[in-house]
Coordinates of C-alpha atoms (C1' of nucleotides) in Angstrom, one line a residue:
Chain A
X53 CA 1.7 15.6 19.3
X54 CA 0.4 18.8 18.3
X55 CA 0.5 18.4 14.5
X56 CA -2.1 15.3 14.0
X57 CA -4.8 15.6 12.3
X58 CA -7.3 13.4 14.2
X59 CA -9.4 11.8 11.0
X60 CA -6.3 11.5 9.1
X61 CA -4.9 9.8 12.3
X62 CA -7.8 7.5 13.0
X63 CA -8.2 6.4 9.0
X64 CA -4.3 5.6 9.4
X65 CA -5.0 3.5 12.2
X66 CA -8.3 1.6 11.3
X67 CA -6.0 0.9 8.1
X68 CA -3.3 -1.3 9.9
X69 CA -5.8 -2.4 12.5
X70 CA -6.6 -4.7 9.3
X71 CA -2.7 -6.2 9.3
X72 CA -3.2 -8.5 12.4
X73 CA -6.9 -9.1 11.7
X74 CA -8.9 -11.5 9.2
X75 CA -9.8 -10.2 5.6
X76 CA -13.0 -8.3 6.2
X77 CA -14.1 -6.8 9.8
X78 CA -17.6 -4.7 10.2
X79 CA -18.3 -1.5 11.5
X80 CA -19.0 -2.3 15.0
X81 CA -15.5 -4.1 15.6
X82 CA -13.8 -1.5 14.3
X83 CA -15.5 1.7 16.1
X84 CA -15.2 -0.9 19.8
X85 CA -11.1 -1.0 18.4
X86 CA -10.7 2.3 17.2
X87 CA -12.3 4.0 20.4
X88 CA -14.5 5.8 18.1
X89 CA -18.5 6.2 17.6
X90 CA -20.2 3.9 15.0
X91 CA -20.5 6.9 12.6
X92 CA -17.6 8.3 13.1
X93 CA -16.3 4.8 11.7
X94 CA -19.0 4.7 9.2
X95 CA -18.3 7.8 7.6
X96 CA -14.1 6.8 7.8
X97 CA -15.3 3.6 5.8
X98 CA -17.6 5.7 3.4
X99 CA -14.6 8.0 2.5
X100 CA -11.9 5.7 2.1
X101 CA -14.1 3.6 0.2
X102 CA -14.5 6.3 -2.5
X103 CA -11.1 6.5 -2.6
X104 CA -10.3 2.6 -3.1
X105 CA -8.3 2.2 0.3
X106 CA -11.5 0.2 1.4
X107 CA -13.9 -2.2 -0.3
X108 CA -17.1 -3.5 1.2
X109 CA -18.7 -7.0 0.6
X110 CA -22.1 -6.0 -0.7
X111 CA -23.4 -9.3 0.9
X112 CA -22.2 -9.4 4.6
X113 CA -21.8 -6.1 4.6
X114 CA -18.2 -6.5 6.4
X115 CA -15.4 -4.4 5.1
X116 CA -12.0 -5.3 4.0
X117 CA -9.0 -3.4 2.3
X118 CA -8.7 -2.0 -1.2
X119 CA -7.1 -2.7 -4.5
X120 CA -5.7 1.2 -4.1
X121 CA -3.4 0.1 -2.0
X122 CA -2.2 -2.7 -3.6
X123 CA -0.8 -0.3 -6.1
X124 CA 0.4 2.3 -3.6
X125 CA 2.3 -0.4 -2.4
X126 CA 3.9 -1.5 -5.6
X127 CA 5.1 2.0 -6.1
X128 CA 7.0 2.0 -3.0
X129 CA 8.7 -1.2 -3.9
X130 CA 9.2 0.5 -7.3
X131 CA 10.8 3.8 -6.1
X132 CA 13.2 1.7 -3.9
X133 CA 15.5 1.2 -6.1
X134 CA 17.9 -0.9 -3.9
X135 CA 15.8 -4.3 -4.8
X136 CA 15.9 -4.1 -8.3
X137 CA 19.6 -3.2 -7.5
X138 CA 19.9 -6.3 -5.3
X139 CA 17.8 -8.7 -7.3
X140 CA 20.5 -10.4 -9.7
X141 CA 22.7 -10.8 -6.6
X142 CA 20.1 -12.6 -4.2
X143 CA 19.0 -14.6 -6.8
X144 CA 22.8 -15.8 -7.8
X145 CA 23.6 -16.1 -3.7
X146 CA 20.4 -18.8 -3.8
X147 CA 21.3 -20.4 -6.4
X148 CA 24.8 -21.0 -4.9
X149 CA 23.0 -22.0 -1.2
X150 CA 19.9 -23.3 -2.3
X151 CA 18.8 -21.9 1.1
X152 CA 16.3 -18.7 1.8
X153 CA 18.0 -15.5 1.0
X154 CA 16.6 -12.3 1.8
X155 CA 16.9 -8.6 1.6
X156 CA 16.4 -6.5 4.6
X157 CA 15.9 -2.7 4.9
X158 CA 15.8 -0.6 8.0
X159 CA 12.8 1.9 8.4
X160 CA 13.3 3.8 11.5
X161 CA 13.2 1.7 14.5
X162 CA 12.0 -1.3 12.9
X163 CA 13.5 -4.1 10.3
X164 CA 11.4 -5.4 7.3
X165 CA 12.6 -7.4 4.3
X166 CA 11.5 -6.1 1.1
X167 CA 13.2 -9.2 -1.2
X168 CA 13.2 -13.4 -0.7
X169 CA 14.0 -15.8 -2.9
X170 CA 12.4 -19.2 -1.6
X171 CA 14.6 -22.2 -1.1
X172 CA 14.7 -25.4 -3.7
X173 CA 14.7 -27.7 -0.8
X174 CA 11.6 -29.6 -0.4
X175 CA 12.2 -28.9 3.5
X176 CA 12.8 -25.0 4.0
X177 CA 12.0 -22.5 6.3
X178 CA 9.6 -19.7 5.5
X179 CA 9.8 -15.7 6.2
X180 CA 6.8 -13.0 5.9
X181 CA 7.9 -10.3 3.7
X182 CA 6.8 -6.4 4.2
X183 CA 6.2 -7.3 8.0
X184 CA 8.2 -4.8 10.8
X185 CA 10.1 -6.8 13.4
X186 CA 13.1 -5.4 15.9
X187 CA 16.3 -4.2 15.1
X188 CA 17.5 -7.0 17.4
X189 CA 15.2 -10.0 16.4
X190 CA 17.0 -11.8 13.3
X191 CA 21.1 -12.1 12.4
X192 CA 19.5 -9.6 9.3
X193 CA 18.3 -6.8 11.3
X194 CA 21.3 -7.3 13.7
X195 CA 23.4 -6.9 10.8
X196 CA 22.2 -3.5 10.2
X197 CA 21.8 -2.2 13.6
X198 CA 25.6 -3.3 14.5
X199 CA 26.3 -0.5 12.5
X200 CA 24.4 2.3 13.7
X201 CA 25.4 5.0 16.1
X202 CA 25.9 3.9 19.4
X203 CA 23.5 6.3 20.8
X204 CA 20.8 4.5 18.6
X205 CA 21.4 1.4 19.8
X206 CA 21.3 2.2 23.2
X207 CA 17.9 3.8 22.6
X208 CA 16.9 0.8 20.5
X209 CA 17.6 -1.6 23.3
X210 CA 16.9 0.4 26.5
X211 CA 12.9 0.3 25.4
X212 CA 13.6 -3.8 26.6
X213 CA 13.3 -6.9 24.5
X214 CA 11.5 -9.4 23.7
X215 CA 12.3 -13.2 23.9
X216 CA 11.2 -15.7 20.3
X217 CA 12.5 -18.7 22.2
X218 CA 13.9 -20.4 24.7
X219 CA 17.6 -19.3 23.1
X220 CA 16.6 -16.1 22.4
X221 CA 19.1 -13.5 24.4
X222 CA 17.3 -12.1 27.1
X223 CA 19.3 -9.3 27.9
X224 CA 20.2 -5.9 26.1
X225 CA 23.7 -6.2 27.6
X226 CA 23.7 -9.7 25.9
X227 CA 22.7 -8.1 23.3
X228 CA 24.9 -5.3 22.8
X229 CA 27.9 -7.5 22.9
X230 CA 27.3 -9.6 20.5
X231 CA 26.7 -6.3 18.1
X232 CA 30.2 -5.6 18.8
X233 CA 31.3 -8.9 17.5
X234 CA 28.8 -8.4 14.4
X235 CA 30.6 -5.3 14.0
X236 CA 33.9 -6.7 14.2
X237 CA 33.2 -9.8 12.3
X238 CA 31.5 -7.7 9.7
X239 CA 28.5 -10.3 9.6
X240 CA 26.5 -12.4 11.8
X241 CA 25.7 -16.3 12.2
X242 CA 23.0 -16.9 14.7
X243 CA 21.0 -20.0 15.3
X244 CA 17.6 -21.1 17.6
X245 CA 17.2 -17.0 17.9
X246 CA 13.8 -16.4 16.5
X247 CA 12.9 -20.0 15.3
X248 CA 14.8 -23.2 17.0
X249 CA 16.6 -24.9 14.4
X250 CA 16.9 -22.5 12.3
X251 CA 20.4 -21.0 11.2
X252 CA 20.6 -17.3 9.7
X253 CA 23.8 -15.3 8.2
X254 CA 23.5 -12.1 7.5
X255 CA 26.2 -9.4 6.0
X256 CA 25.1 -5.0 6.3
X257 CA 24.9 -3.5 2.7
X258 CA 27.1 0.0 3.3
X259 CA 25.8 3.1 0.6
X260 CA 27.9 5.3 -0.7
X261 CA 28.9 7.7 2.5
X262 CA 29.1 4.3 4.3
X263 CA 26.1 4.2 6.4
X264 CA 24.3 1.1 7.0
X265 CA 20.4 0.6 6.1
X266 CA 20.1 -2.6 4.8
X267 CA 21.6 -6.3 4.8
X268 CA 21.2 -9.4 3.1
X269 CA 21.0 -12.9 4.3
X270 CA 20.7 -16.3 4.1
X271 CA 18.2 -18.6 6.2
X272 CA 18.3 -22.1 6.5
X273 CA 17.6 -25.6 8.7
X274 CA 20.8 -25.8 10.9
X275 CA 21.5 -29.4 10.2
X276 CA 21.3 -28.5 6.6
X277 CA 23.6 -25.0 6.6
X278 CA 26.7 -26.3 9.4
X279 CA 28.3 -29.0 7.5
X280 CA 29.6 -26.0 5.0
X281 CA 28.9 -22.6 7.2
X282 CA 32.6 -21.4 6.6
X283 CA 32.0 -21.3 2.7
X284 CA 28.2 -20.2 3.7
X285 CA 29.5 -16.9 5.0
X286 CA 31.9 -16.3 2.6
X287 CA 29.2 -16.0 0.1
X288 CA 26.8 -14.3 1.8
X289 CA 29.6 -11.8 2.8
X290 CA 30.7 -11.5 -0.7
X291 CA 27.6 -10.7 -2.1
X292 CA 27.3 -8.1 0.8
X293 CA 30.7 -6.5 -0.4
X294 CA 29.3 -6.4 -4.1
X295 CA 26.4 -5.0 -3.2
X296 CA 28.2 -2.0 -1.6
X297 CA 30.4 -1.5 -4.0
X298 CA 27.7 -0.9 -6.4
X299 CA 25.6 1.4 -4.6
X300 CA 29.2 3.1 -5.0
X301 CA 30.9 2.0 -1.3
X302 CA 34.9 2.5 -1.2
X303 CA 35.9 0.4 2.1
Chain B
X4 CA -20.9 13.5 -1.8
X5 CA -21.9 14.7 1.8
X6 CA -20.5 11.9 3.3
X7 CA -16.7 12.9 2.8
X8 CA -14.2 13.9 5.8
X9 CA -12.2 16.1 3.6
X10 CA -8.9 15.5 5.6
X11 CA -9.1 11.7 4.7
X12 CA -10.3 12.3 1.4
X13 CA -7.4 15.2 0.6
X14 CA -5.2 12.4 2.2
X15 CA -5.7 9.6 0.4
X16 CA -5.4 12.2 -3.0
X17 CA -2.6 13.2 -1.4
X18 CA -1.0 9.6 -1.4
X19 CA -2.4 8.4 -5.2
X20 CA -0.5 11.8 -6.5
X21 CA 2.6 9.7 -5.7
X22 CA 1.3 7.3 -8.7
X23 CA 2.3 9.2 -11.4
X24 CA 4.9 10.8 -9.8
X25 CA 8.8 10.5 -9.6
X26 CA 9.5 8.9 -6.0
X27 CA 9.9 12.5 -4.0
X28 CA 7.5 15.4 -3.9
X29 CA 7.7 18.8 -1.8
X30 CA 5.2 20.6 -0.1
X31 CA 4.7 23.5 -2.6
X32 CA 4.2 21.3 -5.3
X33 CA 1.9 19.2 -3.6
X34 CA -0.1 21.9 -2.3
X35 CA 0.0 23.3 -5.7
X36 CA -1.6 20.1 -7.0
X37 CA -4.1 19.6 -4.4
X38 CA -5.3 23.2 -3.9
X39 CA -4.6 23.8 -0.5
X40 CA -2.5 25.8 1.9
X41 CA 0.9 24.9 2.0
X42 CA 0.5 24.7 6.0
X43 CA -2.3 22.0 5.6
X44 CA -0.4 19.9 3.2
X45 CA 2.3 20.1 6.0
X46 CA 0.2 19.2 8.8
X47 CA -1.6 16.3 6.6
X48 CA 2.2 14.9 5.7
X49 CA 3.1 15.0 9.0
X50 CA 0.4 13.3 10.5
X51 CA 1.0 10.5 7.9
X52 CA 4.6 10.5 8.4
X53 CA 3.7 9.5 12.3
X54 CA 1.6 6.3 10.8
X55 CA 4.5 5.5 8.3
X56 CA 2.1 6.2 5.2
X57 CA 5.0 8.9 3.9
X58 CA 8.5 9.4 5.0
X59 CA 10.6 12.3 4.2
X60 CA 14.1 12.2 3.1
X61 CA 16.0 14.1 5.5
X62 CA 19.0 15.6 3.6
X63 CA 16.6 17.4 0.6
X64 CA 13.3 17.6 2.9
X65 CA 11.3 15.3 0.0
X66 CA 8.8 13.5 0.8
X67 CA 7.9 10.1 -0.5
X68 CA 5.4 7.0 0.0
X69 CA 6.4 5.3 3.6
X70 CA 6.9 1.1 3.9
X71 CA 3.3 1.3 5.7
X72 CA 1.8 1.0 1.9
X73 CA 3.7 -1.9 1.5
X74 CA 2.5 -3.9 4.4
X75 CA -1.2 -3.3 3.0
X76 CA -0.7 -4.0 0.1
X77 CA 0.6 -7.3 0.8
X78 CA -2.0 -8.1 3.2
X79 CA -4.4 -7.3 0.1
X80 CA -3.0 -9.7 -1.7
X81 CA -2.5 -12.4 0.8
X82 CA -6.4 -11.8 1.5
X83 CA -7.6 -12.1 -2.0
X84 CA -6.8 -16.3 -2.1
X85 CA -7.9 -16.2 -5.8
X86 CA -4.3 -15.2 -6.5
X87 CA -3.1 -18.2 -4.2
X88 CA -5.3 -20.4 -5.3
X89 CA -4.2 -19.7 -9.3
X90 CA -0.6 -19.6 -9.2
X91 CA 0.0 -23.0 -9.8
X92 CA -2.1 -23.2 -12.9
X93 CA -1.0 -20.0 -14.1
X94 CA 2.3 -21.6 -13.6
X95 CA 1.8 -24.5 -15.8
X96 CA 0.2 -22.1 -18.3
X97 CA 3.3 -20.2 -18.5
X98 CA 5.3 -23.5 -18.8
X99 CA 3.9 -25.0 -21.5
X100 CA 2.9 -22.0 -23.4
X101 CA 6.4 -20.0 -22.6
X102 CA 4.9 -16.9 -22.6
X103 CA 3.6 -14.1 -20.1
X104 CA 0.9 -14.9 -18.3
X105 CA -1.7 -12.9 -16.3
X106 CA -4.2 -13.2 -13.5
X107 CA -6.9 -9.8 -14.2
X108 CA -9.4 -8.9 -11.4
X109 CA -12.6 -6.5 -12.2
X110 CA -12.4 -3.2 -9.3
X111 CA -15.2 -1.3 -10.2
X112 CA -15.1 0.5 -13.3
X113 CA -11.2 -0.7 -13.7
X114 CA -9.5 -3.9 -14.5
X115 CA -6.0 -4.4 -12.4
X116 CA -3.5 -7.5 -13.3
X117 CA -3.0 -9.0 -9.8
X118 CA -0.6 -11.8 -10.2
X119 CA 2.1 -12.6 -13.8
X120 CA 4.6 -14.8 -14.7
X121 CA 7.0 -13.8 -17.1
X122 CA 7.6 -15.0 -20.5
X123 CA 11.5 -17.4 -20.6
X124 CA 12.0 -16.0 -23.7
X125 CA 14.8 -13.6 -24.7
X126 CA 12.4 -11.2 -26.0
X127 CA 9.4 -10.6 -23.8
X128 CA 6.5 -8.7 -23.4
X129 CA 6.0 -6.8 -19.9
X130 CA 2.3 -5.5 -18.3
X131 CA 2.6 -3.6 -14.9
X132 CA 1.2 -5.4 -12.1
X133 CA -1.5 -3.6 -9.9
X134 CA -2.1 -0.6 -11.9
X135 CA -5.5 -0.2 -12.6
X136 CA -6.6 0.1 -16.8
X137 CA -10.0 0.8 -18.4
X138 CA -12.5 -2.5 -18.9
X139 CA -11.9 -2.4 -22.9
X140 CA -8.3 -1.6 -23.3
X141 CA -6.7 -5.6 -22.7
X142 CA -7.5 -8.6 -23.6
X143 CA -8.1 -10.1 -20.5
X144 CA -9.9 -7.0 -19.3
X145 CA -12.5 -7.5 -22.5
X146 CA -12.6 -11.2 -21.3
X147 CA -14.4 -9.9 -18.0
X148 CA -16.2 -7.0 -19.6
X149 CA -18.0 -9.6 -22.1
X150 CA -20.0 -11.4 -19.4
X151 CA -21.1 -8.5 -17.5
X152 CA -24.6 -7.0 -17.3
X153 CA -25.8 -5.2 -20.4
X154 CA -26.6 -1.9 -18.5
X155 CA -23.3 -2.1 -16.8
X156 CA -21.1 -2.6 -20.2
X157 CA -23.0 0.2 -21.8
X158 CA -22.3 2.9 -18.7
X159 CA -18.9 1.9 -19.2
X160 CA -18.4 2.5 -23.2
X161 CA -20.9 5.4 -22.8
X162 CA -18.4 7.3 -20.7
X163 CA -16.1 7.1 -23.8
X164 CA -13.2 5.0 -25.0
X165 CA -9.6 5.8 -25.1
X166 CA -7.1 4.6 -28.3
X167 CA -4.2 2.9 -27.5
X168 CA -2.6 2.2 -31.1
X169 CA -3.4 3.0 -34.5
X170 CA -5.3 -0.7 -34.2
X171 CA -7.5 0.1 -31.6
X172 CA -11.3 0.3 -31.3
X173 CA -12.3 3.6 -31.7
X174 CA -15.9 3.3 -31.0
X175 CA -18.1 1.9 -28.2
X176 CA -19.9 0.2 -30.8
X177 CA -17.0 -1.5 -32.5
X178 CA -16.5 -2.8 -28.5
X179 CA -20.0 -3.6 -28.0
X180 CA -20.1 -6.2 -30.8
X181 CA -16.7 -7.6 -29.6
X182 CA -17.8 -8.4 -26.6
X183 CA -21.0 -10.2 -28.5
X184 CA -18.7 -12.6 -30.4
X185 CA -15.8 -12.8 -27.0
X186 CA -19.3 -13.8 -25.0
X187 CA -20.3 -16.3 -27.6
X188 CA -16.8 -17.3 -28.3
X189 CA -15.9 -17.7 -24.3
X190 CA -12.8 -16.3 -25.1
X191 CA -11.3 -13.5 -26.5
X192 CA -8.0 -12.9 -29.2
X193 CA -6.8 -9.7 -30.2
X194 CA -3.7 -8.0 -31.7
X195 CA -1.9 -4.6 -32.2
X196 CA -5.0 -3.1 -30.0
X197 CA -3.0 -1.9 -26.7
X198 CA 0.5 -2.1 -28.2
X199 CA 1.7 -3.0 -32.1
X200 CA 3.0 -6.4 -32.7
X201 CA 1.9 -7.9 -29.1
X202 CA -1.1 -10.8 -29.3
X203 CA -3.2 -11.1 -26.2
X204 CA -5.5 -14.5 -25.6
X205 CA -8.0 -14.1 -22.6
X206 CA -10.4 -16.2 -20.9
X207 CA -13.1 -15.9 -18.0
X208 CA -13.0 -17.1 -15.2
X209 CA -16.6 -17.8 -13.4
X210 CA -17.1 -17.6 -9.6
X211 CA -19.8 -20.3 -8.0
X212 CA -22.7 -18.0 -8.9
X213 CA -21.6 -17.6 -12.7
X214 CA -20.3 -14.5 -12.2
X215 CA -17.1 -13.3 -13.7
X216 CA -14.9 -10.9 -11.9
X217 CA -11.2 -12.2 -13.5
X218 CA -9.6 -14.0 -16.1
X219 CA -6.3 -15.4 -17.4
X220 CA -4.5 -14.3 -20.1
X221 CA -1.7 -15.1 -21.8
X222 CA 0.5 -12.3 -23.8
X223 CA 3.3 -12.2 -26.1
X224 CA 4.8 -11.0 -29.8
X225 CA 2.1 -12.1 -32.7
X226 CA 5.1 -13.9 -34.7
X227 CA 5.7 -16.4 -31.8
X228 CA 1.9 -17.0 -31.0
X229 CA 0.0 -17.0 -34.6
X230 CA 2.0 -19.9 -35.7
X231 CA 0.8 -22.3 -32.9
X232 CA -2.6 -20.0 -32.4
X233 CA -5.5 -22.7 -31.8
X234 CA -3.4 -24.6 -29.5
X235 CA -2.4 -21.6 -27.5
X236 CA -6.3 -20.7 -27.2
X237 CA -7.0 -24.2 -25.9
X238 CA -4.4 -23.6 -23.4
X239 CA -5.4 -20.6 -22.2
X240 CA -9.1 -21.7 -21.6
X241 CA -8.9 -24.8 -20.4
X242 CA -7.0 -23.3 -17.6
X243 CA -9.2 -20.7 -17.1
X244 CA -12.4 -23.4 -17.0
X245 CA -10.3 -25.3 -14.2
X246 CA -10.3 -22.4 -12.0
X247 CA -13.6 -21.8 -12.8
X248 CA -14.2 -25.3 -11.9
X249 CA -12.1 -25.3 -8.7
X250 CA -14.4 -21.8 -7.4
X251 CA -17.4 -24.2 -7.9
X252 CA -18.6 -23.1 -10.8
X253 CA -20.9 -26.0 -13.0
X254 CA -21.5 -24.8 -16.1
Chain C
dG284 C1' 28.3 39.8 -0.9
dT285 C1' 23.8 41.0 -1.5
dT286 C1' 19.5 40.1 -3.6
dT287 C1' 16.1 37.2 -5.0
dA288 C1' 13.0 33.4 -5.5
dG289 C1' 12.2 29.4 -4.1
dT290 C1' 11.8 26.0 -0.4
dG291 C1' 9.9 23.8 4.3
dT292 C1' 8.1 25.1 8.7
dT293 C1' 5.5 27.6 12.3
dC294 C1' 2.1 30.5 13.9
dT295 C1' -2.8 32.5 14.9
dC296 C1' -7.6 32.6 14.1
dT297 C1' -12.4 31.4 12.7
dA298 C1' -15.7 28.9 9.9
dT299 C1' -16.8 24.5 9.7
dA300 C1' -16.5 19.8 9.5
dC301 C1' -15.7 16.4 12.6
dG302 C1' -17.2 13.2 16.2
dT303 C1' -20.9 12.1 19.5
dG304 C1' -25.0 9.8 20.8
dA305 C1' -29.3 8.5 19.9
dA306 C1' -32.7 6.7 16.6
dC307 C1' -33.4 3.9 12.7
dA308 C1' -33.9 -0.4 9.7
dC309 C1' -32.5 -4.5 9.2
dT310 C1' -30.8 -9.4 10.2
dG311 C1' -30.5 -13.9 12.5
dT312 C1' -31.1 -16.1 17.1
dT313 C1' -33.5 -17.3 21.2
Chain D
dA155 C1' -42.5 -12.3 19.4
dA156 C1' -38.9 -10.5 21.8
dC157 C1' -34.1 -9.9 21.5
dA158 C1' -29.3 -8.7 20.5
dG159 C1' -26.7 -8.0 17.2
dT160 C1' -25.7 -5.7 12.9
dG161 C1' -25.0 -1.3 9.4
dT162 C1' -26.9 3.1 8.5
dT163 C1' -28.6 7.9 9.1
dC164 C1' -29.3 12.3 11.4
dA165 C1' -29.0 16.8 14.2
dC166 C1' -26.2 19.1 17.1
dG167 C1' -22.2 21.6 19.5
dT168 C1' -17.4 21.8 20.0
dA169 C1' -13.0 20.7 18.8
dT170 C1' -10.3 21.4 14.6
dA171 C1' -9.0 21.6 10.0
dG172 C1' -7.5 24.8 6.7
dA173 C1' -6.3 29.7 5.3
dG174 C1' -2.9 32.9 5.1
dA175 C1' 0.8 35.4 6.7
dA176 C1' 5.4 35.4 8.8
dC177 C1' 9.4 32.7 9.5
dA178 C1' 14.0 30.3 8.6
dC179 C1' 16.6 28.5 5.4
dT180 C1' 18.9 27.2 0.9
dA181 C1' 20.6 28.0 -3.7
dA182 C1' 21.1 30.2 -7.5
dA183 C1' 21.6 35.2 -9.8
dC184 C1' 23.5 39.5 -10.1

DNA sequence: GTTTAGTGTTCTCTATACGTGAACACTGTT
DNA sequence: AACAGTGTTCACGTATAGAGAACACTAAAC
């Protein structure tokens, strides 16, 4: 790394540090964090605060993120064109489940869902949108990552993996085969993976030259989703297919 | 300003430029935008590329906002409970009045709508969520402004007021005495003023100190909402005095 | 095919702006 | 009253950010 620019860096950083942390965090935790001086931090805060990324409680004095960001954010989900796309088709898959249906995008080396559309059921399962997880972790990334190059997922699961539960695979070779079967299958059904008792299907979205950066799926309690998972995949696979063929897929 | 890192600062620029921009810019235009070297731009987008603030489209070399944004601005959201904690009476507001609803926050010197629910109606009126507006232009902005401090509502009409429609207010004072009758009235109706045809009804809402930094409003086409007009203003702040009542606010 | 005008990228170099570390003014606790 | 924590300010030297030119490439123009 011989192209970052160190403040830019470090204001990136101190940025996300507030993702896994409470709402507001003070100078001092951040500078013991960041590895930085006090006014180094201070004079990040000061800058990004005239800029609206960061907002400071004039009572406590404790800082916490800004409302700039909130729109920066929105135009990101705005620009990505696929969700709008998507929208009328996860909405029509839930109504036909009544289970948790979600969109999932790739970015890099990491799976995040950019859509949901909660359950009816009084009892349903819950998922955090706009947070990165593995390519290997849920049937949704695994869905997308089945159909990458194979040199990609062997550097995907060569950096080692980690276990949700007690069901979780353990191994990459475990893992790998079961991508194969994805990508036979053309979707996945996994269940006790990230969260025991819990059932996921997922289907990859394929754009127009056929590549592979995005799925849908449909999460649900396992007692609830078995008693019908043939019919379940069919129309999570379905949609799947639609969606392709929109984005202008000939398969 | 001697307390700006000018990397940051060009940054963060760098990043709101996106706002009003079509999803993908290059480096000469945003070097040509910012006023600086094309080289630095480079160097500044690559170092956020590395934190996932930008990403650039490999095939046409474009660059555009990265997923990073998205994961702050949730976490925004999530940290701000007053959206949380309003839903479900925005919800009921939007049932029984069956129009567009709106949560507004005061940031600063701007007024951003932070959480809507949209009309069931065939014909609807939309607002863009998390873009930031001036204190005087909405209703439910005017709602906030009224029960500020004088000094602060006169730096802000001082500065100069923009027209929307043909309706609008075209002088601070014309404003000024709104506000009077919207703070006497503890609530605020208006039409034609930021789009023809379109009624807004606002309402404060007041923290446990008695101050107000948001209000509820409810939006939609003046033929739908004049007939049923008193009613609709009940509505709209009695809701907004049950928030204000659940932030611990006796007044 | 060659020219041209645009692009994104890489390089060197120097003024300067960054980060350090210590001192400061507070706060609440011991 | 001493203390330990906070956020803020400041002067100083060195790492570095930004300028500007050269580069590689593309796509249109002639």
């Amino acid at each position: 790394m011989d192209n970052h620019l160190s403040s830019v860096k470090n204001s990136c950083t101190l940025l996300k540090m507030f993702l896994d942390s409470p709402k507001e965090m003070g100078v001092s935790e951040l500078s013991r964090q960041l590895q930085l001086s006090k006014g180094a931090v201070h004079k990040l805060l000061a800058t990004l605060e005239s800029e609206g990324f960061i907002k400071q409680n004039p009572t406590n004095k404790q800082y916490s993120l800004g409302y700039t960001l909130l729109e920066l954010g929105n135009k990101v989900l705005k620009d990505h064109n696929l969700v709008e796309f998507s929208k009328q088709y996860l909405q029509r898959l839930s109504d036909t489940t009544q289970e948790l249906t979600c969109l999932c995008v790739r970015d890099d080396y990491e799976a995040i869902y950019v859509d949901r559309i909660d359950s009816k059921h009084p009892i349903r399962f819950n998922v955090d949108i706009y947070r990165r997880f593995p390519l290997y972790a849920t049937s949704a990334a695994r869905a997308i990552l089945a159909f990458q190059e194979p040199l990609f997922i062997e550097s995907i699961l060569s950096s080692g993996i980690r276990t949700y539960t007690a069901y979780s695979m353990k191994e990459p070779a475990e893992v790998k085969k079961r991508l194969d079967i994805i990508h036979a299958n053309g979707y996945e059904v996994s269940e006790n993976m990230r969260n025991v008792g819990v059932m996921g299907i997922a289907a990859p979205i394929f754009d127009t030259n056929g590549a592979v950066n995005a799925s849908i799926s449909m999460i649900g309690p396992a007692n609830r989703v078995k008693p019908s998972l043939e019919t379940m995949i069919e129309h999570v696979t379905t949609t799947a297919r639609e969606i392709s063929a929109q984005l202008g897929y000939r398969g």
